[in-house]
PDB file of C-alpha atoms in Angstrom:
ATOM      1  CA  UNK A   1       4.298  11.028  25.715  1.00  0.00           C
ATOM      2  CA  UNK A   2       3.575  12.737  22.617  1.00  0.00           C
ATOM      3  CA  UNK A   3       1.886  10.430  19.946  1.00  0.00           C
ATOM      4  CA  UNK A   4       4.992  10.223  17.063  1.00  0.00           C
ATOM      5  CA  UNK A   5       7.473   8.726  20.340  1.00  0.00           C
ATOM      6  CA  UNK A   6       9.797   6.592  18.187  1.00  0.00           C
ATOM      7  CA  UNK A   7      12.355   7.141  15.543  1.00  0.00           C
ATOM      8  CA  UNK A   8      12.204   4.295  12.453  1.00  0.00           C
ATOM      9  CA  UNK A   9      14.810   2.136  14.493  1.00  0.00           C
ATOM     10  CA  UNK A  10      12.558   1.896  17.374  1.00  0.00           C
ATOM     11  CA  UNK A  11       9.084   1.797  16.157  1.00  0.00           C
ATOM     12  CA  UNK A  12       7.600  -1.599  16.138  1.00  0.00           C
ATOM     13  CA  UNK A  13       9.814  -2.907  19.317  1.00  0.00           C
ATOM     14  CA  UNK A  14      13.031  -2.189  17.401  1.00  0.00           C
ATOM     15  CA  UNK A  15      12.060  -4.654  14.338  1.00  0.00           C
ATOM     16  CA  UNK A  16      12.744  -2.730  11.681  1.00  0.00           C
ATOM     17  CA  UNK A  17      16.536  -1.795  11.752  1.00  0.00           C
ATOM     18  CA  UNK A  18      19.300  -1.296   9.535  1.00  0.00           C
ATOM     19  CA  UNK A  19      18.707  -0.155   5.500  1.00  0.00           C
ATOM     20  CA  UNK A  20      15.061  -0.694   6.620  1.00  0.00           C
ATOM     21  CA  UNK A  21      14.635   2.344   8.809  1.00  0.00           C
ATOM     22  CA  UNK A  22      16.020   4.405   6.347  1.00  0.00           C
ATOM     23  CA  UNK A  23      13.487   3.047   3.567  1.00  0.00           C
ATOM     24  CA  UNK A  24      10.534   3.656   6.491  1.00  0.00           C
ATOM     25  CA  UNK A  25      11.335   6.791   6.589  1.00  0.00           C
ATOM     26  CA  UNK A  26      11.828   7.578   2.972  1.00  0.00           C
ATOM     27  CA  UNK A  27       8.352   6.046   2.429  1.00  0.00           C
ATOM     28  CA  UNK A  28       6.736   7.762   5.080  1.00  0.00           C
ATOM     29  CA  UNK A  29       8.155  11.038   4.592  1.00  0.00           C
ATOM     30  CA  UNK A  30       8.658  11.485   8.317  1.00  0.00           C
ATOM     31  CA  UNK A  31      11.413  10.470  10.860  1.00  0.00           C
ATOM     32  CA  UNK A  32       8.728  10.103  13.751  1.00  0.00           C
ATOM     33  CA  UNK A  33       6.365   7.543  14.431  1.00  0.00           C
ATOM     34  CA  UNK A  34       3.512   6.275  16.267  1.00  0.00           C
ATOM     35  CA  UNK A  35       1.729   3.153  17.303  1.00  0.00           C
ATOM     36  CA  UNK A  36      -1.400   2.221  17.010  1.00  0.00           C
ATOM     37  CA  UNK A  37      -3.258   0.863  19.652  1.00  0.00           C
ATOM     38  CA  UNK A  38      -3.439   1.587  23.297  1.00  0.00           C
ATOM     39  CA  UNK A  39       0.361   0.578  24.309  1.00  0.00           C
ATOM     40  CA  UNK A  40       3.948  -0.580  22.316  1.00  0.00           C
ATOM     41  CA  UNK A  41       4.500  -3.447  20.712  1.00  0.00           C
ATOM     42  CA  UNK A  42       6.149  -5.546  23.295  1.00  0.00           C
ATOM     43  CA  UNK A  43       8.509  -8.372  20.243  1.00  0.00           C
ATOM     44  CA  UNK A  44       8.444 -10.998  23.408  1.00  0.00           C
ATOM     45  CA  UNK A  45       4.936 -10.905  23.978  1.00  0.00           C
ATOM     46  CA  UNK A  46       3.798 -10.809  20.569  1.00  0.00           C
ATOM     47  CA  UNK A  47       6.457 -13.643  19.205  1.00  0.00           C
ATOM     48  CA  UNK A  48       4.374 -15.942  22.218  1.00  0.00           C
ATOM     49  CA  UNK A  49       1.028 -14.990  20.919  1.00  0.00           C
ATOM     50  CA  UNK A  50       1.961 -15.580  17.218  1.00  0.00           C
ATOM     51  CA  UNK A  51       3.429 -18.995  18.792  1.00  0.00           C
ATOM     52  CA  UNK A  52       0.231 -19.846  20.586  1.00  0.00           C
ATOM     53  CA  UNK A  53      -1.922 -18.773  17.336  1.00  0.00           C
ATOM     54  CA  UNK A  54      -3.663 -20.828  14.686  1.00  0.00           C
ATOM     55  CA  UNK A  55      -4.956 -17.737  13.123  1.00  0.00           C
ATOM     56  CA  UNK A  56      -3.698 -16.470   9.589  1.00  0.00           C
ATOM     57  CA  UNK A  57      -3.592 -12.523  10.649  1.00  0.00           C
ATOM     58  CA  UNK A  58      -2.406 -11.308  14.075  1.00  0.00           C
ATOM     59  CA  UNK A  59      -1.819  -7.682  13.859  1.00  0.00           C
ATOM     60  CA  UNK A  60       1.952  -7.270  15.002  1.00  0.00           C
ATOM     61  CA  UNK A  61       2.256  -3.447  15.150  1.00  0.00           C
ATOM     62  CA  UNK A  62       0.071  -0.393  13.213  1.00  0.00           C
ATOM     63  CA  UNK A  63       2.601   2.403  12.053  1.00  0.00           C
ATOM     64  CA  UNK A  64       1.361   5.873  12.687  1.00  0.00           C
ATOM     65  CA  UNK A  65       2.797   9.214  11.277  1.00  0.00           C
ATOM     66  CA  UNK A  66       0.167  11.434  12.973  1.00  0.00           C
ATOM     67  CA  UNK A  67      -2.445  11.055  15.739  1.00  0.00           C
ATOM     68  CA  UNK A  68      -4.675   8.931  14.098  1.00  0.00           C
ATOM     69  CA  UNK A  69      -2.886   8.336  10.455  1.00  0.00           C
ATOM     70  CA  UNK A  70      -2.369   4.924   9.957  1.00  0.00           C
ATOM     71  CA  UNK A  71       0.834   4.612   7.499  1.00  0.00           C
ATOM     72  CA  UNK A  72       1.026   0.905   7.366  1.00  0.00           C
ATOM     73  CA  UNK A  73      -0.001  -2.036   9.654  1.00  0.00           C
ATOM     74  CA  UNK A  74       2.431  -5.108  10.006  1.00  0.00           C
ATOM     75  CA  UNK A  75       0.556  -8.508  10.647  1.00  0.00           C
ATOM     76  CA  UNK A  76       2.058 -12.187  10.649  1.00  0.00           C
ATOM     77  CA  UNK A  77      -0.073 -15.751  11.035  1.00  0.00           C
ATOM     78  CA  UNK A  78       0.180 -19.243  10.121  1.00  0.00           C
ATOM     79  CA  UNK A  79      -0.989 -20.959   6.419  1.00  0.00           C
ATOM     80  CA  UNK A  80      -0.894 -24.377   5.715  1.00  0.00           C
ATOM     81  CA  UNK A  81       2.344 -25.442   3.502  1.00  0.00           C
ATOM     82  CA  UNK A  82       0.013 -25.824   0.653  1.00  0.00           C
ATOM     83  CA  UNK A  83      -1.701 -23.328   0.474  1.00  0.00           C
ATOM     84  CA  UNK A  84      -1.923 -21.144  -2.606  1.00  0.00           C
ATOM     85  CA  UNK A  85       0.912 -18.071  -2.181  1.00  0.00           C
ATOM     86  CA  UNK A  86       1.660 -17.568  -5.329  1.00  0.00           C
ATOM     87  CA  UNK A  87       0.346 -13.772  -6.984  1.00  0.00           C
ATOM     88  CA  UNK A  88       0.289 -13.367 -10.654  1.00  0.00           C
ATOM     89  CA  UNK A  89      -1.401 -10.431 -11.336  1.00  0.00           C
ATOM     90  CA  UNK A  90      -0.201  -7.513 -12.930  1.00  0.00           C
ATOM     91  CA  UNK A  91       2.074  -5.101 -11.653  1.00  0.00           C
ATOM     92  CA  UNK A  92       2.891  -7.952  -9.024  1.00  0.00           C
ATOM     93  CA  UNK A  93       7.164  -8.078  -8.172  1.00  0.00           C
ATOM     94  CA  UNK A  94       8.700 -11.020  -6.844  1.00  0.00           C
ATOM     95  CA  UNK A  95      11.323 -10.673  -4.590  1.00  0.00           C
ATOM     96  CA  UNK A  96      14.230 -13.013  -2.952  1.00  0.00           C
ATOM     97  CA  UNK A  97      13.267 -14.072   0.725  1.00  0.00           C
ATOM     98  CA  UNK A  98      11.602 -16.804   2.270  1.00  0.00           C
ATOM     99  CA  UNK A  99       9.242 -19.360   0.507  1.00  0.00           C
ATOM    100  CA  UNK A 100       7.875 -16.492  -1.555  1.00  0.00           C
ATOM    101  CA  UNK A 101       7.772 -12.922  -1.335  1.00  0.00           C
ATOM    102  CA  UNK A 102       6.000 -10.339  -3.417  1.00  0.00           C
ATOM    103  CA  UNK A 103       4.805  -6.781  -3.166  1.00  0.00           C
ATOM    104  CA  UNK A 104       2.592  -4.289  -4.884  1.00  0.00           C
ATOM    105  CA  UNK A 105       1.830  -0.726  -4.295  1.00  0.00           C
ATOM    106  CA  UNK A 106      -0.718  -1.354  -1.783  1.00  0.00           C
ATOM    107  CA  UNK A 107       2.040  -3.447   0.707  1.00  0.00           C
ATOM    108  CA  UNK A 108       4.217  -5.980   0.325  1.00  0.00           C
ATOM    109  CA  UNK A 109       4.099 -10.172   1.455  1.00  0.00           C
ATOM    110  CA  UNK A 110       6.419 -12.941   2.315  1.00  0.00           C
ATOM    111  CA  UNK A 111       6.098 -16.413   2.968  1.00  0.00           C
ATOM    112  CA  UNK A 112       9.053 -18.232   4.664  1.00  0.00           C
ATOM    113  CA  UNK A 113       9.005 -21.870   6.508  1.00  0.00           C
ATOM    114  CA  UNK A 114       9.271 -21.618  10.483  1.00  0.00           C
ATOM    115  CA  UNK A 115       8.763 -24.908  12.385  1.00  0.00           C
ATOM    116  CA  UNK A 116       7.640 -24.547  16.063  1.00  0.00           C
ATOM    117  CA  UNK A 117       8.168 -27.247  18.841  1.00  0.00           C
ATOM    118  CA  UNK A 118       5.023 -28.112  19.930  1.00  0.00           C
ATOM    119  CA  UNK A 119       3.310 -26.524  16.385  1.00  0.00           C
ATOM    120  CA  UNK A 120       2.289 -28.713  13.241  1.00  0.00           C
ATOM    121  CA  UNK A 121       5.345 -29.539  11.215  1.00  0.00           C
ATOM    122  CA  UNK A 122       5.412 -27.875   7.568  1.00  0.00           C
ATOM    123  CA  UNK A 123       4.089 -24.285   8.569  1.00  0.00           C
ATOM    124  CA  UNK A 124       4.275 -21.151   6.981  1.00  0.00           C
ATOM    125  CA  UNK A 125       4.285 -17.764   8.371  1.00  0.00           C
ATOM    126  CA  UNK A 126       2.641 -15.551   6.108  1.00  0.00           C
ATOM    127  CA  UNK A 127       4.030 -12.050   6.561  1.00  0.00           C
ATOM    128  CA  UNK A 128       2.320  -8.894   5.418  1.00  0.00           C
ATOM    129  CA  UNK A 129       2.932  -5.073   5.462  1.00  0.00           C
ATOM    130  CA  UNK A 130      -0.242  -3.598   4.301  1.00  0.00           C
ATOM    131  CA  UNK A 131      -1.282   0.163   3.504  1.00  0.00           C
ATOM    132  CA  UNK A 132      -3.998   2.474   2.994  1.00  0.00           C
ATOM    133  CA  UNK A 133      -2.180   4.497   0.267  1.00  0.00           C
ATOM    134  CA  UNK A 134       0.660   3.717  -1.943  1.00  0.00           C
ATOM    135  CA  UNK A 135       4.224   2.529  -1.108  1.00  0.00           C
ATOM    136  CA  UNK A 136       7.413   2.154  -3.298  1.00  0.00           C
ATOM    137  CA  UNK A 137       7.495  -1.867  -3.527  1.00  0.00           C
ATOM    138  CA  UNK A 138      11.244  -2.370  -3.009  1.00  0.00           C
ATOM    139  CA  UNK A 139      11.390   0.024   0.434  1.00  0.00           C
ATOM    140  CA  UNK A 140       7.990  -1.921   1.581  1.00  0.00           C
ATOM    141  CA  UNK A 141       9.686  -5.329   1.012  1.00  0.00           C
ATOM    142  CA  UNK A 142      13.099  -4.158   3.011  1.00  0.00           C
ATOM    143  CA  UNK A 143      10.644  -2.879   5.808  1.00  0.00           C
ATOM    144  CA  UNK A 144       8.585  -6.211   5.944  1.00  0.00           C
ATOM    145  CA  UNK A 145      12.145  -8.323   6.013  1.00  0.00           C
ATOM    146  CA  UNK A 146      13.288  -6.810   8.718  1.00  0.00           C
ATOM    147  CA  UNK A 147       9.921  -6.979  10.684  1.00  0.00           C
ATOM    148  CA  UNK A 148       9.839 -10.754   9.611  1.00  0.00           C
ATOM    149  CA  UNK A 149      13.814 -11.761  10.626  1.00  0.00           C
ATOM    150  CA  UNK A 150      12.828 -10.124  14.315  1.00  0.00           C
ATOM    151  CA  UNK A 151      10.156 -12.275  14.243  1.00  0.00           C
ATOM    152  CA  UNK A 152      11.386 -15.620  12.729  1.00  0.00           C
ATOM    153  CA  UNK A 153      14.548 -15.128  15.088  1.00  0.00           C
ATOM    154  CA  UNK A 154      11.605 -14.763  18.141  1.00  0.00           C
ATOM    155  CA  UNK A 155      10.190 -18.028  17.185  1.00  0.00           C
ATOM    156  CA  UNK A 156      13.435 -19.183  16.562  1.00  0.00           C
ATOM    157  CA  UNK A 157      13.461 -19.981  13.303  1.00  0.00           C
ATOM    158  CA  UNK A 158      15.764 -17.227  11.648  1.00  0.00           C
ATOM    159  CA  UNK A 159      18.115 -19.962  10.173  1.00  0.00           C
ATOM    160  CA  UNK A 160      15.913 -22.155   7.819  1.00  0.00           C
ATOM    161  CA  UNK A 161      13.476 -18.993   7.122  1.00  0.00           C
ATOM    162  CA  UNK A 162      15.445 -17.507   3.857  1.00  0.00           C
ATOM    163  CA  UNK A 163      15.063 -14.144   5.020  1.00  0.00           C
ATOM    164  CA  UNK A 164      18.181 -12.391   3.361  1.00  0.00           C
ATOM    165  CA  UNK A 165      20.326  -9.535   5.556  1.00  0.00           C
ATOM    166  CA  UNK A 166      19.076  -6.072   4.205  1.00  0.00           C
ATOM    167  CA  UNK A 167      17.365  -5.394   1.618  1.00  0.00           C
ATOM    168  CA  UNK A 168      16.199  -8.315  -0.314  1.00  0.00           C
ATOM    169  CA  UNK A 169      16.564  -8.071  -3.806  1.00  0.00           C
ATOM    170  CA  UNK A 170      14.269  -8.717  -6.877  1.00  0.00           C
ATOM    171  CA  UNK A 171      13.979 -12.571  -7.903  1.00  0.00           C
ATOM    172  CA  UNK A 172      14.703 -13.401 -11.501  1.00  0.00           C
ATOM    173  CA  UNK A 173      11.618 -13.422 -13.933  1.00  0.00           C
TER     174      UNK A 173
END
């Protein structure tokens, strides 16, 4: 299997679809991908360890574009419903999905509600797409909302999670 084995739609276990594979492979520069790690991203298996998890990272899938060239690493966990999400430092733009969403040049983040039978009520997933060099904001954002609705609609909370169709666009200032 040669290491770049999946177009934008499939990389990821088919999370990123729609507007957002175009904008992955826009950013990337590349229509072949690779995953990190020593096997694909299995969405089931993953959405049941997130589930399971009390941890604030778990890596969801690592984005390749060469052999060993990370591009961008996808990761989602839990925060508390208090906890401090809000970014105000420069350069920072806030976007229109979940609790709160925000990116930079270095990757983009969004917080959106998801309540789990069986989990503590009032929990936020914290999503992040993070990279080792820079990213247009707006095409990391569209990539990181359609990682997160795959996910959310895994736990099964796609409904309540504010996690717009497409590309989200920029919240008002």
């Amino acid at each position: 299997m040669s290491d770049l084995a999946f177009d934008a739609a499939s990389v990821c276990s088919g999370s990123i679809t729609g507007p957002a594979s175009r904008d992955l492979e826009a950013m990337a520069g590349v229509d072949r991908f690779g995953e990190g790690g020593d096997s694909a991203v299995d969405l089931a298996e993953y959405v049941e360890r997130l589930r399971e998890s009390d941890s604030p990272e778990e890596r969801f899938c690592e984005i390749t574009t060469g052999a060993y060239e990370e591009f961008a690493r996808i990761v989602f966990g839990w925060v508390a419903d208090d906890a401090h999400i809000i970014d105000d430092s420069p350069g920072v733009l806030t976007y229109s999905a979940g609790e709160y969403a925000y990116a930079l040049t270095s990757g983009a983040f969004v917080y959106f509600p998801c309540e789990v039978a069986g989990a503590e009520q009032g929990r936020l997933v914290r999503a992040g797409l993070i990279a080792p060099a820079e990213l247009d904001p707006d095409k990391a954002m569209s990539v990181l909302n359609s990682a997160s609705r795959a996910i959310a609609d895994g736990l099964g909370c796609l409904e309540g999670a504010g996690l717009p169709e497409g590309r989200p666009g920029r919240a008002a200032e």
